[in-house]
Coordinates of C-alpha atoms in Angstrom, one line a residue:
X1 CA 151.6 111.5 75.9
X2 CA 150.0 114.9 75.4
X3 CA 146.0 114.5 76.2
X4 CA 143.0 116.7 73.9
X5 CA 140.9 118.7 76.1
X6 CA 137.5 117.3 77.0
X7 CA 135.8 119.9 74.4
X8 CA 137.5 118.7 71.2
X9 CA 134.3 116.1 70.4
X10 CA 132.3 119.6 70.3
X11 CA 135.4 121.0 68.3
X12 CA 135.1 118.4 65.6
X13 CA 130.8 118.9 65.4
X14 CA 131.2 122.3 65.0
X15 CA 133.8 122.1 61.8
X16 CA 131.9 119.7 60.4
X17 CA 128.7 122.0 60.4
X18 CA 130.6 125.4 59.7
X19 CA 132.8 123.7 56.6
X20 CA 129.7 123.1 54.2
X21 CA 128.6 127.0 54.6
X22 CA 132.5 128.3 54.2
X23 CA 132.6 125.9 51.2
X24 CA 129.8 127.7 49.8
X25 CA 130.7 131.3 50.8
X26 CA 134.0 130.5 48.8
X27 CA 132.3 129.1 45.9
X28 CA 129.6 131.9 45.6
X29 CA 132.5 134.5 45.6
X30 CA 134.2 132.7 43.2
X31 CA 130.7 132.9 40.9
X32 CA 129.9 136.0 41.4
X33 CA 133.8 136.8 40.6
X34 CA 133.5 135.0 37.5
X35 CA 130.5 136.3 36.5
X36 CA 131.7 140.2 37.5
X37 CA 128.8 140.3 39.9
X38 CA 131.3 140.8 42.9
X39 CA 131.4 144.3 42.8
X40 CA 127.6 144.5 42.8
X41 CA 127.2 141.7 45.2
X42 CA 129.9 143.2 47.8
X43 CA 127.1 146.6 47.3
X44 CA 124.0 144.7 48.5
X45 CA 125.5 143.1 51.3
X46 CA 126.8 146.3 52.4
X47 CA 123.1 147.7 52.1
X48 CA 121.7 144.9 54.1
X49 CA 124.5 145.1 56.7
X50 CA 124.2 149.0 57.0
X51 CA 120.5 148.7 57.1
X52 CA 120.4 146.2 60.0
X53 CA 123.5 148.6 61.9
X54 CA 121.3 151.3 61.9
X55 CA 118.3 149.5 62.8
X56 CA 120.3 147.8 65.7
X57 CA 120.9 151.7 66.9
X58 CA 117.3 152.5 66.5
X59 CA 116.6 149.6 69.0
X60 CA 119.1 150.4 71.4
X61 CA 118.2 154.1 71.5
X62 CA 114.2 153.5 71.8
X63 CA 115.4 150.9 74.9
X64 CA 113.0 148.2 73.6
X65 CA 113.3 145.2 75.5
X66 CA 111.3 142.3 75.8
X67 CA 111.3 141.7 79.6
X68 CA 111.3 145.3 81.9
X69 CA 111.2 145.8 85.6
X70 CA 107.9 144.5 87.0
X71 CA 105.6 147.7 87.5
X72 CA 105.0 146.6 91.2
X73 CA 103.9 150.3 93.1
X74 CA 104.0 150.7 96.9
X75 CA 100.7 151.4 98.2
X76 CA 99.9 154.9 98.9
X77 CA 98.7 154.3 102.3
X78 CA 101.8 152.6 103.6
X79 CA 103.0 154.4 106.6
X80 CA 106.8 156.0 106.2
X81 CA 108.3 153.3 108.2
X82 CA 106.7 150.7 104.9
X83 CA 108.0 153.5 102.6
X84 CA 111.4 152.8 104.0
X85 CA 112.1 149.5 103.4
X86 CA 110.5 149.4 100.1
X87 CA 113.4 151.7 99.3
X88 CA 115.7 149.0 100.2
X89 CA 114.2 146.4 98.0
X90 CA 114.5 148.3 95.3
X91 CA 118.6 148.5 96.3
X92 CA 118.2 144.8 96.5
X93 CA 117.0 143.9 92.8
X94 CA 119.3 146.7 91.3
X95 CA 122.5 144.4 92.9
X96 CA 120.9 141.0 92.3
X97 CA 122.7 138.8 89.7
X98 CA 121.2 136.5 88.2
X99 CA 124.1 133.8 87.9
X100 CA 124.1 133.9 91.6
X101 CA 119.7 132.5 91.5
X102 CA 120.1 129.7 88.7
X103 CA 116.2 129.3 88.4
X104 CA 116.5 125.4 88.1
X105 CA 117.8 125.6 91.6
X106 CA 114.6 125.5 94.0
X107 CA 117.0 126.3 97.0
X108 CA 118.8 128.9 96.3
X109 CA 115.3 130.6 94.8
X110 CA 113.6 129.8 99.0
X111 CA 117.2 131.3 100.4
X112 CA 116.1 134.8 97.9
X113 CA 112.8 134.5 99.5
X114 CA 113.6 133.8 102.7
X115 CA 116.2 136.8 102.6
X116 CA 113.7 139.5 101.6
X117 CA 111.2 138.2 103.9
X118 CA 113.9 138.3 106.7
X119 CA 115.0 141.8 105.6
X120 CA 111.2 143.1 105.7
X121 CA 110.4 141.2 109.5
X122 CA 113.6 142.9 110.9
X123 CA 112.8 146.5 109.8
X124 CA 109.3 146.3 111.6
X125 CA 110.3 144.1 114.4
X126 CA 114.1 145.0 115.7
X127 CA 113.9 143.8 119.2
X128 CA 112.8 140.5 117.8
X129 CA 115.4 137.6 118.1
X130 CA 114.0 136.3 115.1
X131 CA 111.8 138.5 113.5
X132 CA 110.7 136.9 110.5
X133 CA 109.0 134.1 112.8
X134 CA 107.1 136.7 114.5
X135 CA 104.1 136.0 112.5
X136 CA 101.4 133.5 112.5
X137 CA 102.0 130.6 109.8
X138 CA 98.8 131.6 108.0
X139 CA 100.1 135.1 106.7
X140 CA 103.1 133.4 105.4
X141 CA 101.2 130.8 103.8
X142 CA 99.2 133.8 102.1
X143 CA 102.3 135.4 101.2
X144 CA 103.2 132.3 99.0
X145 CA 99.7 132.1 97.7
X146 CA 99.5 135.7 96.9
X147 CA 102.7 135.9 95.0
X148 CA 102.4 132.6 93.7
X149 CA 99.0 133.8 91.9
X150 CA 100.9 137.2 90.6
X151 CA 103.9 135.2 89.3
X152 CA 101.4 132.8 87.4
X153 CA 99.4 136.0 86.1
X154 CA 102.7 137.3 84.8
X155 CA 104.1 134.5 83.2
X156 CA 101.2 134.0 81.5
X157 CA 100.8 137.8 80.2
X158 CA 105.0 137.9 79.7
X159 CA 106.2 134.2 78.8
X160 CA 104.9 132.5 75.2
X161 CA 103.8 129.1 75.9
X162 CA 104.2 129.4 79.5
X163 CA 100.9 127.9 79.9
X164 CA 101.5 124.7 77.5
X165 CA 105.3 123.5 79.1
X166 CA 105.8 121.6 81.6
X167 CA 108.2 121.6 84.3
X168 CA 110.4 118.8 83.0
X169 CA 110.2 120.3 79.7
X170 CA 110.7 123.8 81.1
X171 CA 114.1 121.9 82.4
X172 CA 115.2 120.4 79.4
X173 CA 115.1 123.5 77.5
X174 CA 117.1 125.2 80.1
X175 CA 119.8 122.5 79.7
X176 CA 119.5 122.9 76.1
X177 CA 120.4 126.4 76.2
X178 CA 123.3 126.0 78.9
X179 CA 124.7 123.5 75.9
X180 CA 124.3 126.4 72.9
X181 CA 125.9 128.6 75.2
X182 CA 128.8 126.3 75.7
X183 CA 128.6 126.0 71.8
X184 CA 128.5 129.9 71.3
X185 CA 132.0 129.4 73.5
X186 CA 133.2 126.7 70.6
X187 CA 132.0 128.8 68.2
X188 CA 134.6 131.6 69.5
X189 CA 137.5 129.8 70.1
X190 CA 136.8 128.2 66.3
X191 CA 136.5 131.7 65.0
X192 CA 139.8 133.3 66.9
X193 CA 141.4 129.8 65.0
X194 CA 140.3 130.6 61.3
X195 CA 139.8 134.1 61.4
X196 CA 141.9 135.7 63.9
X197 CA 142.2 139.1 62.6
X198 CA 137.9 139.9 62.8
X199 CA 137.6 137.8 66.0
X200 CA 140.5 139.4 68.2
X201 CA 139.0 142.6 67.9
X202 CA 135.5 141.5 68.4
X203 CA 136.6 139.8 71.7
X204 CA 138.3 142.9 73.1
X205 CA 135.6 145.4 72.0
X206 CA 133.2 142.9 73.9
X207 CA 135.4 142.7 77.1
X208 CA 135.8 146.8 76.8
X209 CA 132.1 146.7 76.8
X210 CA 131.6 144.8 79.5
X211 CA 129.8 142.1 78.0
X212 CA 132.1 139.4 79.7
X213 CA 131.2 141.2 83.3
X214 CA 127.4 140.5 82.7
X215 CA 127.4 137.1 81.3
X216 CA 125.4 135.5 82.0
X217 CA 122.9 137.7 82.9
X218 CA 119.7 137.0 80.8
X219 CA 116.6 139.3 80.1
X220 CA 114.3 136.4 81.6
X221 CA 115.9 135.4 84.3
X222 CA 116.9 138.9 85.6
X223 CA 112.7 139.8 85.0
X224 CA 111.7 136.8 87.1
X225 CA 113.7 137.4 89.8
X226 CA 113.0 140.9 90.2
X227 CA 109.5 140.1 90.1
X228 CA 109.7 137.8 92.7
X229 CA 111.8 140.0 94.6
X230 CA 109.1 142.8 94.4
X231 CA 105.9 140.9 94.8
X232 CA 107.2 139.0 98.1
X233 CA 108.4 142.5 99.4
X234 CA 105.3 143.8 99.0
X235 CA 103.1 141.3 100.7
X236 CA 105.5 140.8 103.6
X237 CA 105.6 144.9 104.0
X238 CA 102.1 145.0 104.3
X239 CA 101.8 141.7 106.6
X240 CA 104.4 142.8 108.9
X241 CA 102.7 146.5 109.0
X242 CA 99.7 145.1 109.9
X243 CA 97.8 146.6 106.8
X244 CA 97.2 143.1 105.4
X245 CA 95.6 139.9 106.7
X246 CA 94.8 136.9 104.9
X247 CA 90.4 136.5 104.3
X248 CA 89.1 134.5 106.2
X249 CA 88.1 131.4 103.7
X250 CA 84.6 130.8 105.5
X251 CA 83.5 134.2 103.9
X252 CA 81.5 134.0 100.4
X253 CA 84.0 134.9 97.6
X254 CA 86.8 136.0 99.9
X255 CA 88.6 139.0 98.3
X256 CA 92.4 139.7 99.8
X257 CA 93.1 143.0 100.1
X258 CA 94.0 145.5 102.5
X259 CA 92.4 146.4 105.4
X260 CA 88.6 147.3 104.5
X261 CA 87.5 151.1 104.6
X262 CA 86.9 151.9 108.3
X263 CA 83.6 153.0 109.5
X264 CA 84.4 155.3 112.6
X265 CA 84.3 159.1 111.3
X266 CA 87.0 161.6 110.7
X267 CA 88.0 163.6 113.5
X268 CA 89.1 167.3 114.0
X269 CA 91.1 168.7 116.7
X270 CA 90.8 172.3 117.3
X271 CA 93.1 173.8 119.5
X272 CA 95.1 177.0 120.7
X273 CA 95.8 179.5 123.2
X274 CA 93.5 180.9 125.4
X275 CA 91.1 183.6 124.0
X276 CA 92.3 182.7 120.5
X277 CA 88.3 182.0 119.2
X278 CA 88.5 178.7 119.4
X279 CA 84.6 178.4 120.3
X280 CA 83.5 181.1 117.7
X281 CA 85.4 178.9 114.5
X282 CA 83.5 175.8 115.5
X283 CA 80.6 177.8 115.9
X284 CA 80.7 179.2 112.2
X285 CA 81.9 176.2 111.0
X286 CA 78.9 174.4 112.3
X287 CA 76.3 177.3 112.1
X288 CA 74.7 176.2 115.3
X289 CA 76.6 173.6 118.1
X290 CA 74.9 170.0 117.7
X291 CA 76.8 167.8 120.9
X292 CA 76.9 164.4 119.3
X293 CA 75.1 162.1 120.7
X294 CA 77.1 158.4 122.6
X295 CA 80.1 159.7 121.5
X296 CA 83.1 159.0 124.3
X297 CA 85.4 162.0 124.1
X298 CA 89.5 161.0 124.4
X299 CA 90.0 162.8 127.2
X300 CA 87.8 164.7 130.2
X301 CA 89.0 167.9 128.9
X302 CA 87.6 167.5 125.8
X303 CA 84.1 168.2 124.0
X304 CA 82.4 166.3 121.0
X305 CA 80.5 168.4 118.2
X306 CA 79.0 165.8 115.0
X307 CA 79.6 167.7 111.8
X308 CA 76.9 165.4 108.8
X309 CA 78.3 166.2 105.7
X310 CA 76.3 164.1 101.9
X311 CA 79.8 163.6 101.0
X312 CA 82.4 162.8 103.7
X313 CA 79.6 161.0 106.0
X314 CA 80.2 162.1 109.8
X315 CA 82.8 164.0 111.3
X316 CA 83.5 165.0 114.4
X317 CA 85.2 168.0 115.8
X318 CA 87.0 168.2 119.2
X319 CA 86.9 171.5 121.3
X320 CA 89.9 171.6 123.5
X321 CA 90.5 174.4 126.1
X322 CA 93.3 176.5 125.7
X323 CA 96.5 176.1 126.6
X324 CA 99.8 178.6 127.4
X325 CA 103.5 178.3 128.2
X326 CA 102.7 176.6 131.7
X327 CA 99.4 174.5 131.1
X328 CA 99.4 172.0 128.6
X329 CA 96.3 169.7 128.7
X330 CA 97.6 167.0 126.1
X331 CA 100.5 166.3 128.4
X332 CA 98.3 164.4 130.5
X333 CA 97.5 161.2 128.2
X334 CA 99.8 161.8 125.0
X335 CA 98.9 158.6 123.3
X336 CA 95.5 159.4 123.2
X337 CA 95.4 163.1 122.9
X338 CA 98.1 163.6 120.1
X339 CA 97.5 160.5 118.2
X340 CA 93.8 160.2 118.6
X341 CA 93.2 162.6 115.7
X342 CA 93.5 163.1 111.4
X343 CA 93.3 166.5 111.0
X344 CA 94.6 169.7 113.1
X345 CA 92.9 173.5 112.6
X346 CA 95.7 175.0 115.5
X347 CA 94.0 178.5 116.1
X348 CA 95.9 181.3 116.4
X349 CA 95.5 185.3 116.9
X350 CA 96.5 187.7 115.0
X351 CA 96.5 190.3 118.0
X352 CA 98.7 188.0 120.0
X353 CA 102.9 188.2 120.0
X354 CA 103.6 185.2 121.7
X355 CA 103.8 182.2 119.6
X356 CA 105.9 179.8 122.2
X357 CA 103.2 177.8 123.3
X358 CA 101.7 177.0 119.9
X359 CA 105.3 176.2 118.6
X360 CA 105.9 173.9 121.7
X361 CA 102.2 172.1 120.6
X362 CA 103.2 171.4 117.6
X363 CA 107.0 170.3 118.3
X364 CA 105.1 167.7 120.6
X365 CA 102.8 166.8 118.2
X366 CA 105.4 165.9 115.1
X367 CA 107.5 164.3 117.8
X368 CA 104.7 162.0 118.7
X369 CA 104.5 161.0 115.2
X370 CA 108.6 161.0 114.8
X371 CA 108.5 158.3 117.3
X372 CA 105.9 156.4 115.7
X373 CA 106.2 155.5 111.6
X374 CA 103.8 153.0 111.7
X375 CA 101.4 156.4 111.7
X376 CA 100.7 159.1 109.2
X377 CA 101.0 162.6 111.3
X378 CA 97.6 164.8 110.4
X379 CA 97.9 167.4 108.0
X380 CA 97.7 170.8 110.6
X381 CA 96.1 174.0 109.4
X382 CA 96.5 177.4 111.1
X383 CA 93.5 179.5 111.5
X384 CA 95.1 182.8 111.7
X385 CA 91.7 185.0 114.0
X386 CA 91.1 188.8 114.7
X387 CA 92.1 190.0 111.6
X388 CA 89.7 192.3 111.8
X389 CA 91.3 194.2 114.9
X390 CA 94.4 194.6 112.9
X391 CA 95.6 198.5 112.0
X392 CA 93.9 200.4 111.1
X393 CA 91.1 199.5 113.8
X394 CA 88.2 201.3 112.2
X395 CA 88.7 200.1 108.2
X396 CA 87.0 196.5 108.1
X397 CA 85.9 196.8 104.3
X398 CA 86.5 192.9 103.4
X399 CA 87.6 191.2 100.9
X400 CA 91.0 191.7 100.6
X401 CA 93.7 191.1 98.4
X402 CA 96.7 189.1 100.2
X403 CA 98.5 188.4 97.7
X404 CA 99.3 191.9 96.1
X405 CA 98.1 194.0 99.3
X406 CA 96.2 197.6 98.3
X407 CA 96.2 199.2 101.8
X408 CA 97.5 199.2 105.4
X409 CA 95.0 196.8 106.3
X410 CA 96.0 194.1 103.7
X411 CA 99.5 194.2 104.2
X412 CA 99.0 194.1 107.8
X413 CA 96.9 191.0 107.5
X414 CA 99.7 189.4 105.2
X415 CA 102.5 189.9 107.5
X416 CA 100.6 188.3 110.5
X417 CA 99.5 185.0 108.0
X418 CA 103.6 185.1 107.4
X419 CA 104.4 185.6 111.1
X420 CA 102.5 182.6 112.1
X421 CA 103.9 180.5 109.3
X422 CA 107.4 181.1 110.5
X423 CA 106.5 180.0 113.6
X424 CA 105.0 177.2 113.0
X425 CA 107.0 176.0 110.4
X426 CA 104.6 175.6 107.6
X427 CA 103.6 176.3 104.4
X428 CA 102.2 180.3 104.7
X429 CA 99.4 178.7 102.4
X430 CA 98.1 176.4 105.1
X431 CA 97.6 179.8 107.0
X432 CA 94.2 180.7 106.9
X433 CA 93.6 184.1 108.1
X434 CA 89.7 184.8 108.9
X435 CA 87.6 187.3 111.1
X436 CA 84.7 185.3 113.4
X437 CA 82.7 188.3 114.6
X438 CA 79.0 187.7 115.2
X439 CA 77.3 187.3 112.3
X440 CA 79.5 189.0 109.8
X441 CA 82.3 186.1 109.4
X442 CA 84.9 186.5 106.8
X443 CA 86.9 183.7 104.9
X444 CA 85.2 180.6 106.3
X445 CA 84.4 179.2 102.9
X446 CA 88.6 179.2 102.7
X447 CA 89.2 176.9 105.5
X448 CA 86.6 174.6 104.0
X449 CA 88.4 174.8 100.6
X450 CA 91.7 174.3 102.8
X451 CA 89.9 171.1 104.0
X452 CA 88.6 169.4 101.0
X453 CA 92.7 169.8 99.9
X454 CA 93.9 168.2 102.8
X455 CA 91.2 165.8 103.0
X456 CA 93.8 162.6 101.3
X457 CA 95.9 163.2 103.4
X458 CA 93.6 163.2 106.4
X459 CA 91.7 159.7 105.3
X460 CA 95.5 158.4 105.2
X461 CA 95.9 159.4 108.7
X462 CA 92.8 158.3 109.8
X463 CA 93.6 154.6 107.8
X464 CA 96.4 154.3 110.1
X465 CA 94.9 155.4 113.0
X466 CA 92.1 153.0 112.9
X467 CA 93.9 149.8 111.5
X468 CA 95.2 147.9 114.8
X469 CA 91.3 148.2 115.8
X470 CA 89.7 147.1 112.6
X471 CA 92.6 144.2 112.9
X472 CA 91.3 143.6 116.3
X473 CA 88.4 142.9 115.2
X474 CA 89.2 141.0 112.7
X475 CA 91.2 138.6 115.1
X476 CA 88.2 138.1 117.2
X477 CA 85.6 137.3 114.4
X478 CA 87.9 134.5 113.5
X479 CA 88.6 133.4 116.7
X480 CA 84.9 133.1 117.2
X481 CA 84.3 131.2 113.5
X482 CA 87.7 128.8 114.9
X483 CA 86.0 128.3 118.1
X484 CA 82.3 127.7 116.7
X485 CA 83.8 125.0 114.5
X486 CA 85.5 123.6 117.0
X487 CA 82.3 123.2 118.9
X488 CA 80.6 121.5 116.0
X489 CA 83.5 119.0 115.2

């Protein structure tokens, strides 16, 4: 005995809802026919369907849609090795399917998180067996918080009536619309059965389309687990970077955030070759040499000047002695000397040919960094000196035109700013070329223009640079609050 298919209860409910309205298609044709409205009839539904075919194109060509990708930025102080992986996140949502993350399945939603979590915790910590473990329990509690509050935030702003359903009805509906989809499936197989000649070719020119290969990808779903994808990315980056800690909640109106604005001042390194007038640009910088006062230097070789600027606060600049193609005084504590520092004036002579040992400086110096993406390398500017004994030796008639040279003098001015630029490998803009004779210095208002452009890029380096101390600190003011309420209890 030949057995129905389990569906043909839904079968039956579906012709006895779709027969009433055919019944009265067939019997308003048959009015308007008798009538001899048909012909007009056939016109305005042609108007209305042609109206909402173009409108449908409108829509699809402005790209409205309801639910877009969440407009979660990476911060702009994240070091390249944070810049990385958030490039791989972004790979992640742009493969995720939703039919693969039903959202009424808890587990398989933890396995998401856990996954990105896992991905972030191995890119900053490789040698680690497992990596994402390799945190203290609070910061992944604050994780969950933290994204937790965002997802709330958004489904408020993004979701009607998020805030008046609950979670069981939240579940019902879901069931309810897995059973009209099943019923849209009915609805199909009904159609190919009355009207196969519209509905074949509407089921190929959907398959073609590739509406069968997305199913059943919805707007909703697809937004909320990009979302979460991106908002528990971006915590965990900046956890497992070390540019976020949780607040500690004995604080008054804790604010999470990253780390707070550090208080130590900028510092300058000035360095070149020997005789390259090292002395002479802090000098003009400074206008007279103030030693700053309890300030440690890095290293022996080096000596402390305090630049007070209304703006910038205090900012120190570091004298080191020169160095050539034998003697190199940074060699001797690397990690202090070539890290220690957010922005580089290299100094560099326009009399002198040789260019090796401020090459091999500067090799070490983005090799440092290379080694090192949790840091931001310093922006580096080269102070191009003794322009003024450039050919023609006699003619010093400043100012000069570099970039359309008049004379002799110009041209030969440009060509060493190029020279050095080459050599270095930068920008010939960041080339500064200047003349520091005693009282009569040329071009110095440039390098502090040059300065004021860099200056992002310096605070940057200088965030980095300071963060595992202000963390330290950090660590032991809580340790002290823990231990102080230990005490009491």
């Amino acid at each position: 005995m030949m057995r129905l298919p389990s569906s043909w209860p839904w079968a039956i409910v579906f012709l006895l809802l779709v027969l009433p309205w055919l019944a009265l298609v067939a019997l308003g044709v048959f009015w308007l026919w008798q009538n001899h409205y048909l012909v007009t009839g056939l016109v305005i539904l042609a108007s209305f369907y042609g109206a909402a075919t173009l409108l449908n194109h409108w829509l699809k060509h402005r790209q409205i849609e309801p639910f877009q990708l969440p407009d979660v930025q990476a911060d702009e102080r994240w070091s390249p090795a944070a810049q990385d992986i958030w490039g791989e996140l972004d790979k992640l949502i742009e493969e995720l399917n939703p039919a693969d993350y039903p959202l009424t399945d808890s587990a398989r939603l933890l396995q998401l998180v856990q996954q990105v979590n896992r991905k972030v915790a191995r890119h900053f910590r490789p040698r680690a067996g497992k990596a994402e473990l390799d945190i203290p329990l609070r910061n992944i509690l604050f994780i969950t918080e933290q994204v937790s509050r965002d997802m709330r935030q958004l489904l408020d702003e993004k979701v009607p009536f998020s805030h008046l359903l609950t979670i069981d009805e939240g579940l019902k509906l879901w069931k309810w619309k897995q059973r009209l989809e099943k019923g849209h499936f009915i609805y199909r197989m009904g159609r190919m059965l009355l009207s196969p000649t519209t509905a074949i070719p509407a089921e190929l020119s959907g398959f073609f389309q590739g509406k069968v290969a997305q199913y059943p990808r919805g707007l909703l779903e697809q937004w909320l687990l990009r979302t979460l994808v991106k908002k528990t990315g971006y915590y965990a980056i900046a956890l497992y970077s070390g540019q976020l800690a949780p607040p500690v909640l004995a604080e008054p109106e804790p604010q999470p955030g990253l780390a707070p604005e550090m208080k130590q001042p900028l510092r300058i390194l000035v360095v070149g070759q020997l005789k390259a007038g090292k002395s002479s640009l802090i000098n003009a910088m400074l206008g007279e040499l103030r030693a700053a006062a309890h300030v440690l230097p890095l290293t022996d070789e080096l000596t402390v000047y305090k630049l007070k600027q209304d703006d910038s606060g205090v900012v120190l600049i570091f004298d080191s002695p020169g160095y050539g193609d034998e003697s190199h005084w940074f060699e001797k504590e690397p990690e202090r000397a070539l890290g220690g520092f957010d922005l580089v004036l290299l100094v560099c002579s326009a009399t002198q040919a040789g260019r090796e040992a401020d090459a091999q400086f500067l090799a070490d110096l983005r090799n440092w960094f290379d080694q090192r993406l949790h840091r931001s390398m310093p922006p580096v500017l080269a102070i191009v000196t003794h322009i003024d004994q450039l050919r023609p030796l006699r003619e010093w008639q400043p100012p000069y035109d570099l970039q359309t040279p008049q004379n002799d003098k110009a041209r030969n001015i440009r060509e060493a700013q190029e020279t050095v630029a080459e050599a270095l490998r930068i920008p010939v803009s960041d080339c500064i070329p200047v003349s520091l004779q005693t009282g009569t210095n040329y071009n110095i208002d440039a390098i502090w223009a040059a300065l004021a452009d860099k200056w992002p890029e310096s605070k940057r380096a200088q965030y980095l640079r300071c963060l595992p101390e202000g963390r330290s600190k950090e660590k032991l003011r809580l340790i002290w609050t823990q231990m102080a309420n230990l005490i009491r209890i």
